[in-house]
PDB file of C-alpha atoms in Angstrom:
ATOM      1  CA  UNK A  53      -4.177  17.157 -30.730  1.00 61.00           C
ATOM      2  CA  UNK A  54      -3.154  15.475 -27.146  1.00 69.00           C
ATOM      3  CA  UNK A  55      -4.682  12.621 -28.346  1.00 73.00           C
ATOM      4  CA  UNK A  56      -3.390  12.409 -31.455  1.00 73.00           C
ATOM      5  CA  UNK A  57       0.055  12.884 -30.137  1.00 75.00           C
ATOM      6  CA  UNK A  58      -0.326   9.862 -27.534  1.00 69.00           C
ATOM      7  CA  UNK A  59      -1.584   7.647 -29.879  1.00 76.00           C
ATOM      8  CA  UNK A  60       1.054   8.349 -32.044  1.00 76.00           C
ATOM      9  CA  UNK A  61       3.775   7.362 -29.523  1.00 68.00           C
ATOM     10  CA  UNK A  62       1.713   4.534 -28.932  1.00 67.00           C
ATOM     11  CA  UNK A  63       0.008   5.297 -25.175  1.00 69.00           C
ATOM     12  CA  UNK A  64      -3.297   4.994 -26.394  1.00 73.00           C
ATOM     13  CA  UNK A  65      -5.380   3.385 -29.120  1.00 77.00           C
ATOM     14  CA  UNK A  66      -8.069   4.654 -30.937  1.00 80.00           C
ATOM     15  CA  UNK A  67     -11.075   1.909 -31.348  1.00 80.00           C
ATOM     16  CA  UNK A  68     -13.731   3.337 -34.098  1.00 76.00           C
ATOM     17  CA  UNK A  69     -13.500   6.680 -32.857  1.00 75.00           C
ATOM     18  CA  UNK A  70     -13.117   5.706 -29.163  1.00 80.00           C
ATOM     19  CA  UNK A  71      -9.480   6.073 -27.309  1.00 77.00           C
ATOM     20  CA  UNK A  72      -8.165   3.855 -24.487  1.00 74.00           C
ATOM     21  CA  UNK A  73      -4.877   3.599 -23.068  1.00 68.00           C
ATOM     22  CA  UNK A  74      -2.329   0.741 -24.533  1.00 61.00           C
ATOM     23  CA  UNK A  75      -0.411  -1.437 -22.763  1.00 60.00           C
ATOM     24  CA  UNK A  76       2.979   1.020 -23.049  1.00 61.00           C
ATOM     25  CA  UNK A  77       1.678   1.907 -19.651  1.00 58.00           C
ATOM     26  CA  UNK A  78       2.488  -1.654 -17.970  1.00 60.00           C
ATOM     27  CA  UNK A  79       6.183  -0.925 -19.951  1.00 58.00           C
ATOM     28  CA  UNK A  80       6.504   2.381 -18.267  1.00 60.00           C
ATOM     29  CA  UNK A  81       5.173   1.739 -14.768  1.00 60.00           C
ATOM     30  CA  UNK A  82       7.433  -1.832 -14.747  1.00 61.00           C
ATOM     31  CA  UNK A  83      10.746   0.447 -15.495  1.00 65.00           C
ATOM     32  CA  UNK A  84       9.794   3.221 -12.628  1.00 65.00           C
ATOM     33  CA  UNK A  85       8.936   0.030 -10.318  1.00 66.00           C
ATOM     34  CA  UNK A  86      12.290  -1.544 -11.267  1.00 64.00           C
ATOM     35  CA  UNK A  87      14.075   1.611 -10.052  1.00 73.00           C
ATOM     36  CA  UNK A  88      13.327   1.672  -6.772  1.00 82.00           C
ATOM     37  CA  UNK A  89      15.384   0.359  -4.162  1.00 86.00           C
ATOM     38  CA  UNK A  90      12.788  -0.727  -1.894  1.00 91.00           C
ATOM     39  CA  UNK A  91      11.300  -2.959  -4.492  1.00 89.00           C
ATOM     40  CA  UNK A  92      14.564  -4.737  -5.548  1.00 91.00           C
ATOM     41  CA  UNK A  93      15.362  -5.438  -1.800  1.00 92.00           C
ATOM     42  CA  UNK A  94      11.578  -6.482  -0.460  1.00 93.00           C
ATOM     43  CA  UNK A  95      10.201  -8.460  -3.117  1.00 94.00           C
ATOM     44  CA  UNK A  96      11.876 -11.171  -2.207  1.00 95.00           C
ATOM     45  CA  UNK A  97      10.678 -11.131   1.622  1.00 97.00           C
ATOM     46  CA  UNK A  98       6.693 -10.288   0.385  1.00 97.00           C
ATOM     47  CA  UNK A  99       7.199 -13.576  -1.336  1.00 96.00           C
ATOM     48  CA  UNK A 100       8.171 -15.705   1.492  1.00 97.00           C
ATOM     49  CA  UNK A 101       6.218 -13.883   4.156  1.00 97.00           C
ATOM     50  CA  UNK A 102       3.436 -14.602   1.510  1.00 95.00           C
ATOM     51  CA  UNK A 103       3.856 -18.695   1.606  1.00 94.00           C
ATOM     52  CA  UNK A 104       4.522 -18.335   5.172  1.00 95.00           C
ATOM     53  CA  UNK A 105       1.111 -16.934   6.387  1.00 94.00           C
ATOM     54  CA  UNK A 106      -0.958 -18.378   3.510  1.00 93.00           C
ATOM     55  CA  UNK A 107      -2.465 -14.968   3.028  1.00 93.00           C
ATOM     56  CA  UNK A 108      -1.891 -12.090   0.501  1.00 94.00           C
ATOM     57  CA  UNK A 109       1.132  -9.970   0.917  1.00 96.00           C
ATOM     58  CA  UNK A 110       2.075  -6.161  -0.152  1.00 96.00           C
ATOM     59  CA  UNK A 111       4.135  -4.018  -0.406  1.00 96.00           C
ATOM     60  CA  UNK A 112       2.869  -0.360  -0.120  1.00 95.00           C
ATOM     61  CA  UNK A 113       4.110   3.581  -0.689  1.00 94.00           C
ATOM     62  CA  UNK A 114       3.608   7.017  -0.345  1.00 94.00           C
ATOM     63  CA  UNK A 115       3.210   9.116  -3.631  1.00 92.00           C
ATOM     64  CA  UNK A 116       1.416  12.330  -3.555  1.00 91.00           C
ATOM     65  CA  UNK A 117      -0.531  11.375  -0.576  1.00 95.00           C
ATOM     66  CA  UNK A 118      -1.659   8.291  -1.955  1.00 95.00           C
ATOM     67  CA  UNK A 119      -1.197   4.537  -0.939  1.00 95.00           C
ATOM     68  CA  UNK A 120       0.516   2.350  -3.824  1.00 93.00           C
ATOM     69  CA  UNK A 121       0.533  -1.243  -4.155  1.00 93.00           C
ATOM     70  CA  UNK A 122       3.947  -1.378  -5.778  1.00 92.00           C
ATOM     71  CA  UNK A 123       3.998  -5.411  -4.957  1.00 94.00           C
ATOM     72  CA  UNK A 124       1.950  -8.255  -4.192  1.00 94.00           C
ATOM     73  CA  UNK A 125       2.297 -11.391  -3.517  1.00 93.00           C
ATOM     74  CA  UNK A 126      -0.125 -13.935  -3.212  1.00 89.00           C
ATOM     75  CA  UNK A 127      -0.576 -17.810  -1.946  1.00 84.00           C
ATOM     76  CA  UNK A 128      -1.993 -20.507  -4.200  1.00 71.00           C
ATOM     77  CA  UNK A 129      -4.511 -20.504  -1.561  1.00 66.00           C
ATOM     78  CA  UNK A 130      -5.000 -17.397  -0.697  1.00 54.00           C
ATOM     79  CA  UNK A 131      -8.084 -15.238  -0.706  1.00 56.00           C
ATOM     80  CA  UNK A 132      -7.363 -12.127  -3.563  1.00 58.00           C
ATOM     81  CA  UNK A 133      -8.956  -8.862  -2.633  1.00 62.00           C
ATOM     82  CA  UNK A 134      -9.046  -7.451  -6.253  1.00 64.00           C
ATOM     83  CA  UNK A 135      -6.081  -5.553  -5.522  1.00 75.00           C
ATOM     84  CA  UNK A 136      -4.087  -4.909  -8.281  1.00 78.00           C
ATOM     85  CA  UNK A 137      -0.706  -3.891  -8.500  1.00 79.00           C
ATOM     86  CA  UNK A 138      -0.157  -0.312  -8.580  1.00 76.00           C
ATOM     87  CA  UNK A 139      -3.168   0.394  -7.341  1.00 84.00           C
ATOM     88  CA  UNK A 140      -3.794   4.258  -5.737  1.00 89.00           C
ATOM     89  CA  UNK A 141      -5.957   4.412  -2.499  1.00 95.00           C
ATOM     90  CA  UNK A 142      -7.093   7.166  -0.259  1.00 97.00           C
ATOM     91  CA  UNK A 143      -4.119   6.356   3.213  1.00 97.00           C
ATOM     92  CA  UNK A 144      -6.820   5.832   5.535  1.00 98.00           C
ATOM     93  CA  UNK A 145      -8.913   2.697   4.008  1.00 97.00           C
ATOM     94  CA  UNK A 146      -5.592   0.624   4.566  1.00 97.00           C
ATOM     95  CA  UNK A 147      -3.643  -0.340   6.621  1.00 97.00           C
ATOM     96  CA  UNK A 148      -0.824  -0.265   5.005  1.00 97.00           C
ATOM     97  CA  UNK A 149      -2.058   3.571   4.147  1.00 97.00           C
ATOM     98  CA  UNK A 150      -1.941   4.092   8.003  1.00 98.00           C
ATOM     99  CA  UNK A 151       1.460   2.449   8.743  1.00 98.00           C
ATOM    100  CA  UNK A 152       2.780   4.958   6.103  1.00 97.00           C
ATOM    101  CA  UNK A 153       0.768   7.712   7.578  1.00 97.00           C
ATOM    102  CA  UNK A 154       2.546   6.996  10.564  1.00 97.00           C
ATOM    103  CA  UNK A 155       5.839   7.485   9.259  1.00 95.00           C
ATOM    104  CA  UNK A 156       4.659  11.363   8.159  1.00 95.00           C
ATOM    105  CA  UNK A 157       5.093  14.405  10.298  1.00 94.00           C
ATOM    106  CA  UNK A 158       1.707  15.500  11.356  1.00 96.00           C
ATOM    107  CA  UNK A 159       1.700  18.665   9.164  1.00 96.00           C
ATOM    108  CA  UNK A 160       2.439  16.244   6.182  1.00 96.00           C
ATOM    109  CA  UNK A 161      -0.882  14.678   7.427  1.00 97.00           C
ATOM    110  CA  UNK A 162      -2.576  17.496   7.248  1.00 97.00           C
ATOM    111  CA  UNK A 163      -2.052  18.446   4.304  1.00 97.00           C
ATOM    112  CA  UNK A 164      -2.759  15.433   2.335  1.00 97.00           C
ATOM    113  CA  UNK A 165      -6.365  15.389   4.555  1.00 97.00           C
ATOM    114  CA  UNK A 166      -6.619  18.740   3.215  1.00 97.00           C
ATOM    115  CA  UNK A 167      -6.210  17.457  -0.099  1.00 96.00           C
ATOM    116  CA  UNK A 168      -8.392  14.092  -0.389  1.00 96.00           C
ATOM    117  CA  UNK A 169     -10.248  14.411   2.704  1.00 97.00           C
ATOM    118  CA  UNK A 170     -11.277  11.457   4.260  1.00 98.00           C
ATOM    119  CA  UNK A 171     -14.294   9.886   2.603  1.00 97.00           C
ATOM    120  CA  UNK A 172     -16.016   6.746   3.571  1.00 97.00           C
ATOM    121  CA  UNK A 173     -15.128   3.854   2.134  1.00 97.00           C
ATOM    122  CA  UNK A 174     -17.544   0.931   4.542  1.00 97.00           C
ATOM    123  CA  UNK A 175     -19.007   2.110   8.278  1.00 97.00           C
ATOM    124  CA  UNK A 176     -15.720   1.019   9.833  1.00 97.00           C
ATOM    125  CA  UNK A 177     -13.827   3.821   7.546  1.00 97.00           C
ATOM    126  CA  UNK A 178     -12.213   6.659   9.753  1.00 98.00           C
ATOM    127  CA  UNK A 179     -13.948  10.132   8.330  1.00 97.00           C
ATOM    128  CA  UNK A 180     -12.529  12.824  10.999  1.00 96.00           C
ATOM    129  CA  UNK A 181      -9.028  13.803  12.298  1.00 97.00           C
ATOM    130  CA  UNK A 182      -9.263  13.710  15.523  1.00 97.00           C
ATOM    131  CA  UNK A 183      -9.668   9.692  15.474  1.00 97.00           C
ATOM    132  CA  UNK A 184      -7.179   9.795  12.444  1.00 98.00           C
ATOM    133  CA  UNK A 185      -4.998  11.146  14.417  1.00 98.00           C
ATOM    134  CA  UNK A 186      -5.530   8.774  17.802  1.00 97.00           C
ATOM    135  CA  UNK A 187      -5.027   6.151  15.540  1.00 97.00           C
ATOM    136  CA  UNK A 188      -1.900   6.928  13.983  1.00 98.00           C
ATOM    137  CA  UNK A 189      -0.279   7.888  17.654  1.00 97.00           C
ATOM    138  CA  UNK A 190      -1.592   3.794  18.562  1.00 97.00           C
ATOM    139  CA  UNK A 191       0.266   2.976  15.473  1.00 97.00           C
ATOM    140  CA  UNK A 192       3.858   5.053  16.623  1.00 97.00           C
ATOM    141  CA  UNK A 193       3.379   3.273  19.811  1.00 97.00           C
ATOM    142  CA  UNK A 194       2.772  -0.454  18.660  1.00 96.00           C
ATOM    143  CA  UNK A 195       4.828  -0.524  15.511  1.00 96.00           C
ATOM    144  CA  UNK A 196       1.966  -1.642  13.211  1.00 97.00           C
ATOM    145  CA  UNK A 197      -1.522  -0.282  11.588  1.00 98.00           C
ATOM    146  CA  UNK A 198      -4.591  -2.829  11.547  1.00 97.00           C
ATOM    147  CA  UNK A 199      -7.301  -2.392   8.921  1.00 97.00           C
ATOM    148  CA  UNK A 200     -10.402  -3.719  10.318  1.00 96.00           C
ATOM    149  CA  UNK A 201     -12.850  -3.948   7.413  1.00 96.00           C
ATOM    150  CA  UNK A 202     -12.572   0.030   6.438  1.00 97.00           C
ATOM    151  CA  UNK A 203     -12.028  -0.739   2.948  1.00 95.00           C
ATOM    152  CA  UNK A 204     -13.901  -3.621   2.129  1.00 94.00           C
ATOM    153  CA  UNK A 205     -16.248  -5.342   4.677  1.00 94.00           C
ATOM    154  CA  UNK A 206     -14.620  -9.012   5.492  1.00 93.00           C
ATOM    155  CA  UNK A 207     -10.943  -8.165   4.619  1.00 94.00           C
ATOM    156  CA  UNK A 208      -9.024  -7.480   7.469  1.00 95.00           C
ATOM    157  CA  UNK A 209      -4.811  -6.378   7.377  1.00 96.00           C
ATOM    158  CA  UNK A 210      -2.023  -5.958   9.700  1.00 97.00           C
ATOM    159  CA  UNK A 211       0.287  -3.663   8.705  1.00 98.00           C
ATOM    160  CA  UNK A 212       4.386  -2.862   9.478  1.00 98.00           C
ATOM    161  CA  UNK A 213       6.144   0.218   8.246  1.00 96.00           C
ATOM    162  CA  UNK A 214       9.947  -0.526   6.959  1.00 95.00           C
ATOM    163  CA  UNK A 215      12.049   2.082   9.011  1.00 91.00           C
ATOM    164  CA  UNK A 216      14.626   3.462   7.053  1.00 79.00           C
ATOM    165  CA  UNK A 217      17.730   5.823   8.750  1.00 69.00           C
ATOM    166  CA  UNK A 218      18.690   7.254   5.671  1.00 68.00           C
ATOM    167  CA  UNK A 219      14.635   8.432   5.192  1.00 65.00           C
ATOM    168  CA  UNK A 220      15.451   7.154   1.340  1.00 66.00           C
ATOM    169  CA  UNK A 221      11.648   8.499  -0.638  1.00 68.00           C
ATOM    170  CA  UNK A 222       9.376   6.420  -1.038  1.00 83.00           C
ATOM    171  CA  UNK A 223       8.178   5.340   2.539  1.00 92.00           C
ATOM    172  CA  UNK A 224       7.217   2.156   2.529  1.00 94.00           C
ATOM    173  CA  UNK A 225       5.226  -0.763   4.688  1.00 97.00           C
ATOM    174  CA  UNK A 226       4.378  -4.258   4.366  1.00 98.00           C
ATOM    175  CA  UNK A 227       0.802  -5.855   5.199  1.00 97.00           C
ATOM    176  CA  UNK A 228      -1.029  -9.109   5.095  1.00 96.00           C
ATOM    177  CA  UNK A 229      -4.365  -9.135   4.287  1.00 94.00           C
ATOM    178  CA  UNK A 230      -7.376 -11.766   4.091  1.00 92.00           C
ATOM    179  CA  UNK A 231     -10.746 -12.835   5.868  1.00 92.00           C
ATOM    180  CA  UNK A 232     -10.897 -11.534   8.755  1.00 93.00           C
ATOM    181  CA  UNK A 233     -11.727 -15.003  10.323  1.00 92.00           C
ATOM    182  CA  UNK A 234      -8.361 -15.456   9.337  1.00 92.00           C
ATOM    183  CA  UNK A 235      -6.475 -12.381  10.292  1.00 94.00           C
ATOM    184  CA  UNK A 236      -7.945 -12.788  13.543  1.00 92.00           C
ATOM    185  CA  UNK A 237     -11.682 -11.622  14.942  1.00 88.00           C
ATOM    186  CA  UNK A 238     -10.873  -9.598  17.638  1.00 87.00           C
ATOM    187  CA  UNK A 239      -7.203  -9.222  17.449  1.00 91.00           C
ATOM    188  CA  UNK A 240      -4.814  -9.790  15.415  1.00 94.00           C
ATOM    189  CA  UNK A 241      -3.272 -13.536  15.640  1.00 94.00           C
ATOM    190  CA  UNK A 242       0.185 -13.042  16.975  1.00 95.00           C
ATOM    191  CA  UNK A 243       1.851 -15.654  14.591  1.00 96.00           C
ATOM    192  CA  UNK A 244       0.330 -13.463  11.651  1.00 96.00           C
ATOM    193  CA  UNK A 245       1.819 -10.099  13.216  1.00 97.00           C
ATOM    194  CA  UNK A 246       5.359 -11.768  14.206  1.00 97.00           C
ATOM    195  CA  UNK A 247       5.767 -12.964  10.327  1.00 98.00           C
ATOM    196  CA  UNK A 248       5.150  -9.482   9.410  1.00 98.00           C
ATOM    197  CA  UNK A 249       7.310  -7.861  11.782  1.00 98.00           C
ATOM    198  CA  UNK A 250      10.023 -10.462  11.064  1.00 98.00           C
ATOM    199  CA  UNK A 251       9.407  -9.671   6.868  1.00 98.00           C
ATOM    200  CA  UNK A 252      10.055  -6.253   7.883  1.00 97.00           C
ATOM    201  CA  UNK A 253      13.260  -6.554   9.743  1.00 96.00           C
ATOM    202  CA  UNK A 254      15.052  -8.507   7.553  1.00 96.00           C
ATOM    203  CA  UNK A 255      13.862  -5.763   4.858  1.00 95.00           C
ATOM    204  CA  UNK A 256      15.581  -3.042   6.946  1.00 94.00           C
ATOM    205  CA  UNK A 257      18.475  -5.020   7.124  1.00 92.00           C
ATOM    206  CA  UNK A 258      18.838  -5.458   4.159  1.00 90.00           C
ATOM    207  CA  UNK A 259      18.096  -2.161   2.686  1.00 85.00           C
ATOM    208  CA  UNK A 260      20.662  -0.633   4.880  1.00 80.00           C
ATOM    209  CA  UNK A 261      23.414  -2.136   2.746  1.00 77.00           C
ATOM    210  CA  UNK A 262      21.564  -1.687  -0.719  1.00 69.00           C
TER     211      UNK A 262
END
Protein backbone atom coordinates (compact mmCIF):
# COMPACT_ATOMS: atom_id res chain seq x y z
CA UNK A 1 0.00 0.00 0.00
CA UNK A 2 3.12 2.50 0.85
CA UNK A 3 4.28 1.70 -2.30
CA UNK A 4 1.49 2.03 -4.17
CA UNK A 5 0.79 5.36 -2.67
CA UNK A 6 4.43 6.75 -3.62
CA UNK A 7 4.29 5.65 -6.90
CA UNK A 8 1.19 7.17 -7.34
CA UNK A 9 2.44 10.67 -6.38
CA UNK A 10 5.17 9.90 -8.52
CA UNK A 11 8.35 9.20 -5.88
CA UNK A 12 8.98 5.97 -7.16
CA UNK A 13 8.60 3.82 -10.26
CA UNK A 14 7.72 0.46 -10.57
CA UNK A 15 10.05 -1.48 -13.32
CA UNK A 16 8.37 -5.13 -14.04
CA UNK A 17 7.55 -5.64 -10.60
CA UNK A 18 10.67 -3.91 -9.18
CA UNK A 19 10.36 -0.22 -7.44
CA UNK A 20 13.04 2.50 -7.44
CA UNK A 21 12.86 5.96 -6.49
CA UNK A 22 12.10 8.75 -9.40
CA UNK A 23 13.72 11.70 -9.92
CA UNK A 24 10.84 13.88 -7.78
CA UNK A 25 13.52 13.40 -5.20
CA UNK A 26 16.23 15.77 -7.00
CA UNK A 27 12.81 18.29 -7.21
CA UNK A 28 12.30 18.00 -3.53
CA UNK A 29 15.83 18.02 -2.13
CA UNK A 30 16.67 21.22 -4.77
CA UNK A 31 13.57 23.25 -3.05
CA UNK A 32 14.76 22.33 0.77
CA UNK A 33 18.46 23.26 -0.53
CA UNK A 34 17.11 26.51 -2.02
CA UNK A 35 15.70 27.45 1.41
CA UNK A 36 18.47 27.71 3.30
CA UNK A 37 20.24 30.75 3.98
CA UNK A 38 23.59 29.41 4.18
CA UNK A 39 23.36 28.04 0.71
CA UNK A 40 22.07 31.25 -1.01
CA UNK A 41 24.93 33.28 0.70
CA UNK A 42 28.06 30.59 0.26
CA UNK A 43 27.61 29.22 -3.02
CA UNK A 44 28.95 31.87 -4.50
CA UNK A 45 32.33 31.89 -2.35
CA UNK A 46 32.66 27.66 -2.79
CA UNK A 47 32.78 28.68 -6.39
CA UNK A 48 35.57 31.06 -6.35
CA UNK A 49 37.51 29.49 -3.52
CA UNK A 50 37.03 26.44 -5.92
CA UNK A 51 38.97 28.17 -9.12
CA UNK A 52 41.21 29.69 -6.68
CA UNK A 53 42.87 26.52 -5.18
CA UNK A 54 42.29 24.28 -8.23
CA UNK A 55 40.86 21.69 -5.92
CA UNK A 56 37.27 20.54 -5.02
CA UNK A 57 35.25 22.70 -2.77
CA UNK A 58 32.14 22.02 -0.24
CA UNK A 59 30.01 23.11 1.54
CA UNK A 60 28.94 20.87 4.52
CA UNK A 61 26.02 20.56 7.49
CA UNK A 62 24.77 19.10 10.40
CA UNK A 63 21.41 17.11 10.13
CA UNK A 64 20.62 14.48 12.58
CA UNK A 65 24.17 13.90 13.36
CA UNK A 66 25.14 13.47 9.96
CA UNK A 67 27.59 15.39 7.58
CA UNK A 68 25.77 16.80 4.30
CA UNK A 69 27.31 17.88 1.22
CA UNK A 70 24.71 20.53 0.50
CA UNK A 71 27.32 22.11 -2.26
CA UNK A 72 30.18 21.41 -4.30
CA UNK A 73 32.11 22.93 -6.40
CA UNK A 74 34.63 21.65 -8.51
CA UNK A 75 37.71 22.86 -10.93
CA UNK A 76 37.95 21.80 -14.56
CA UNK A 77 41.01 20.29 -13.26
CA UNK A 78 40.32 19.10 -10.30
CA UNK A 79 40.54 15.63 -8.88
CA UNK A 80 36.52 14.44 -7.97
CA UNK A 81 36.26 12.23 -4.96
CA UNK A 82 32.86 10.64 -5.95
CA UNK A 83 31.21 12.91 -3.70
CA UNK A 84 27.96 13.70 -4.60
CA UNK A 85 25.86 16.36 -3.58
CA UNK A 86 23.79 15.68 -0.69
CA UNK A 87 25.64 13.10 0.31
CA UNK A 88 25.19 11.75 4.29
CA UNK A 89 28.48 10.69 6.10
CA UNK A 90 29.28 9.43 9.51
CA UNK A 91 31.06 13.38 11.19
CA UNK A 92 34.22 11.79 11.86
CA UNK A 93 35.51 10.47 8.23
CA UNK A 94 35.56 14.29 7.22
CA UNK A 95 36.78 16.95 7.84
CA UNK A 96 34.33 19.00 7.23
CA UNK A 97 32.29 16.40 9.70
CA UNK A 98 34.90 17.46 12.39
CA UNK A 99 34.84 21.27 11.83
CA UNK A 100 31.03 20.88 12.44
CA UNK A 101 31.62 18.61 15.32
CA UNK A 102 33.49 21.31 16.67
CA UNK A 103 30.87 23.74 16.62
CA UNK A 104 28.60 21.11 18.98
CA UNK A 105 28.52 21.14 22.72
CA UNK A 106 30.20 18.04 23.89
CA UNK A 107 26.97 16.38 25.15
CA UNK A 108 25.61 16.96 21.53
CA UNK A 109 28.73 14.84 20.67
CA UNK A 110 27.91 12.35 22.67
CA UNK A 111 24.98 11.66 21.76
CA UNK A 112 25.29 11.42 18.11
CA UNK A 113 28.52 8.83 19.02
CA UNK A 114 25.94 7.14 20.90
CA UNK A 115 23.90 6.96 17.97
CA UNK A 116 26.28 5.99 14.88
CA UNK A 117 29.24 5.11 16.76
CA UNK A 118 32.33 5.59 15.19
CA UNK A 119 33.13 2.90 12.66
CA UNK A 120 36.16 2.64 10.53
CA UNK A 121 36.14 3.95 7.45
CA UNK A 122 40.44 3.41 6.27
CA UNK A 123 43.29 2.80 9.26
CA UNK A 124 43.63 6.56 9.62
CA UNK A 125 39.70 6.70 10.72
CA UNK A 126 39.28 7.88 14.46
CA UNK A 127 37.20 4.79 16.25
CA UNK A 128 37.28 5.97 20.11
CA UNK A 129 36.29 9.19 22.01
CA UNK A 130 38.88 9.94 23.80
CA UNK A 131 41.02 10.86 20.50
CA UNK A 132 37.62 12.19 19.05
CA UNK A 133 37.52 14.29 21.51
CA UNK A 134 41.49 15.56 21.53
CA UNK A 135 40.88 16.20 18.15
CA UNK A 136 37.99 18.32 18.17
CA UNK A 137 39.61 20.53 21.25
CA UNK A 138 42.89 20.93 18.36
CA UNK A 139 40.18 21.97 16.08
CA UNK A 140 38.49 24.88 18.78
CA UNK A 141 42.00 25.94 19.17
CA UNK A 142 43.24 26.26 15.43
CA UNK A 143 40.02 27.22 13.74
CA UNK A 144 40.05 24.34 11.21
CA UNK A 145 39.61 20.29 11.01
CA UNK A 146 42.15 18.33 8.63
CA UNK A 147 41.09 14.99 7.17
CA UNK A 148 44.11 13.02 6.62
CA UNK A 149 43.06 10.05 4.49
CA UNK A 150 40.22 8.73 7.15
CA UNK A 151 37.74 8.46 4.54
CA UNK A 152 39.34 7.46 1.55
CA UNK A 153 43.12 6.64 1.43
CA UNK A 154 44.88 9.53 -0.89
CA UNK A 155 42.25 12.32 -0.35
CA UNK A 156 43.25 14.65 2.06
CA UNK A 157 40.86 18.07 3.31
CA UNK A 158 41.23 21.12 5.28
CA UNK A 159 38.35 22.17 6.78
CA UNK A 160 36.81 25.83 8.28
CA UNK A 161 33.60 26.06 10.21
CA UNK A 162 31.39 29.36 9.24
CA UNK A 163 30.76 31.01 12.75
CA UNK A 164 27.50 32.32 12.97
CA UNK A 165 26.30 34.84 16.17
CA UNK A 166 22.85 34.36 15.61
CA UNK A 167 23.61 30.18 15.88
CA UNK A 168 20.98 30.21 12.67
CA UNK A 169 20.42 25.78 12.22
CA UNK A 170 22.11 24.29 10.09
CA UNK A 171 25.87 24.59 11.19
CA UNK A 172 27.85 24.75 8.53
CA UNK A 173 31.78 24.52 7.25
CA UNK A 174 33.64 24.79 4.16
CA UNK A 175 36.58 22.32 3.01
CA UNK A 176 38.89 21.69 0.15
CA UNK A 177 39.70 18.46 -0.67
CA UNK A 178 42.14 16.54 -3.20
CA UNK A 179 45.44 14.36 -3.36
CA UNK A 180 47.04 14.64 -0.64
CA UNK A 181 50.31 15.47 -2.59
CA UNK A 182 48.36 18.36 -3.20
CA UNK A 183 46.76 19.35 0.02
CA UNK A 184 50.04 19.10 1.45
CA UNK A 185 52.10 15.76 2.84
CA UNK A 186 52.79 16.62 6.12
CA UNK A 187 50.91 19.75 6.68
CA UNK A 188 48.64 21.49 5.27
CA UNK A 189 50.03 24.16 2.54
CA UNK A 190 49.34 27.50 4.06
CA UNK A 191 48.13 29.15 0.73
CA UNK A 192 45.45 26.22 0.62
CA UNK A 193 44.33 26.93 4.39
CA UNK A 194 44.42 30.95 3.98
CA UNK A 195 41.91 30.57 0.79
CA UNK A 196 39.74 28.63 2.99
CA UNK A 197 39.81 30.74 5.90
CA UNK A 198 39.42 33.82 3.65
CA UNK A 199 36.11 31.79 1.77
CA UNK A 200 34.90 31.57 5.18
CA UNK A 201 35.11 35.09 6.35
CA UNK A 202 33.67 36.70 3.67
CA UNK A 203 30.76 33.96 4.18
CA UNK A 204 30.26 35.24 7.76
CA UNK A 205 30.16 38.54 6.57
CA UNK A 206 27.98 38.15 4.51
CA UNK A 207 25.53 35.99 6.23
CA UNK A 208 25.35 38.45 9.00
CA UNK A 209 23.32 40.79 6.81
CA UNK A 210 21.25 37.97 4.96
Amino acid sequence: VYLQTLQSEGYVVNEDGEYRLSLRFLEVGGETRKRLSIYQTARSEVDALSAETGEVANLGVEDDGKRVLLYTSEPSEGMYDNSPTGQYTHMHWTALGKALFARLPDDRVEEIVDEHDLPRATENTITDRASLFEELDRIRERGYSVENEERREGIKSVAVPVNDDRDRAPISAVSISGPKRRIGEDSVDDDLLDAVKDAVNIIELKYKHY
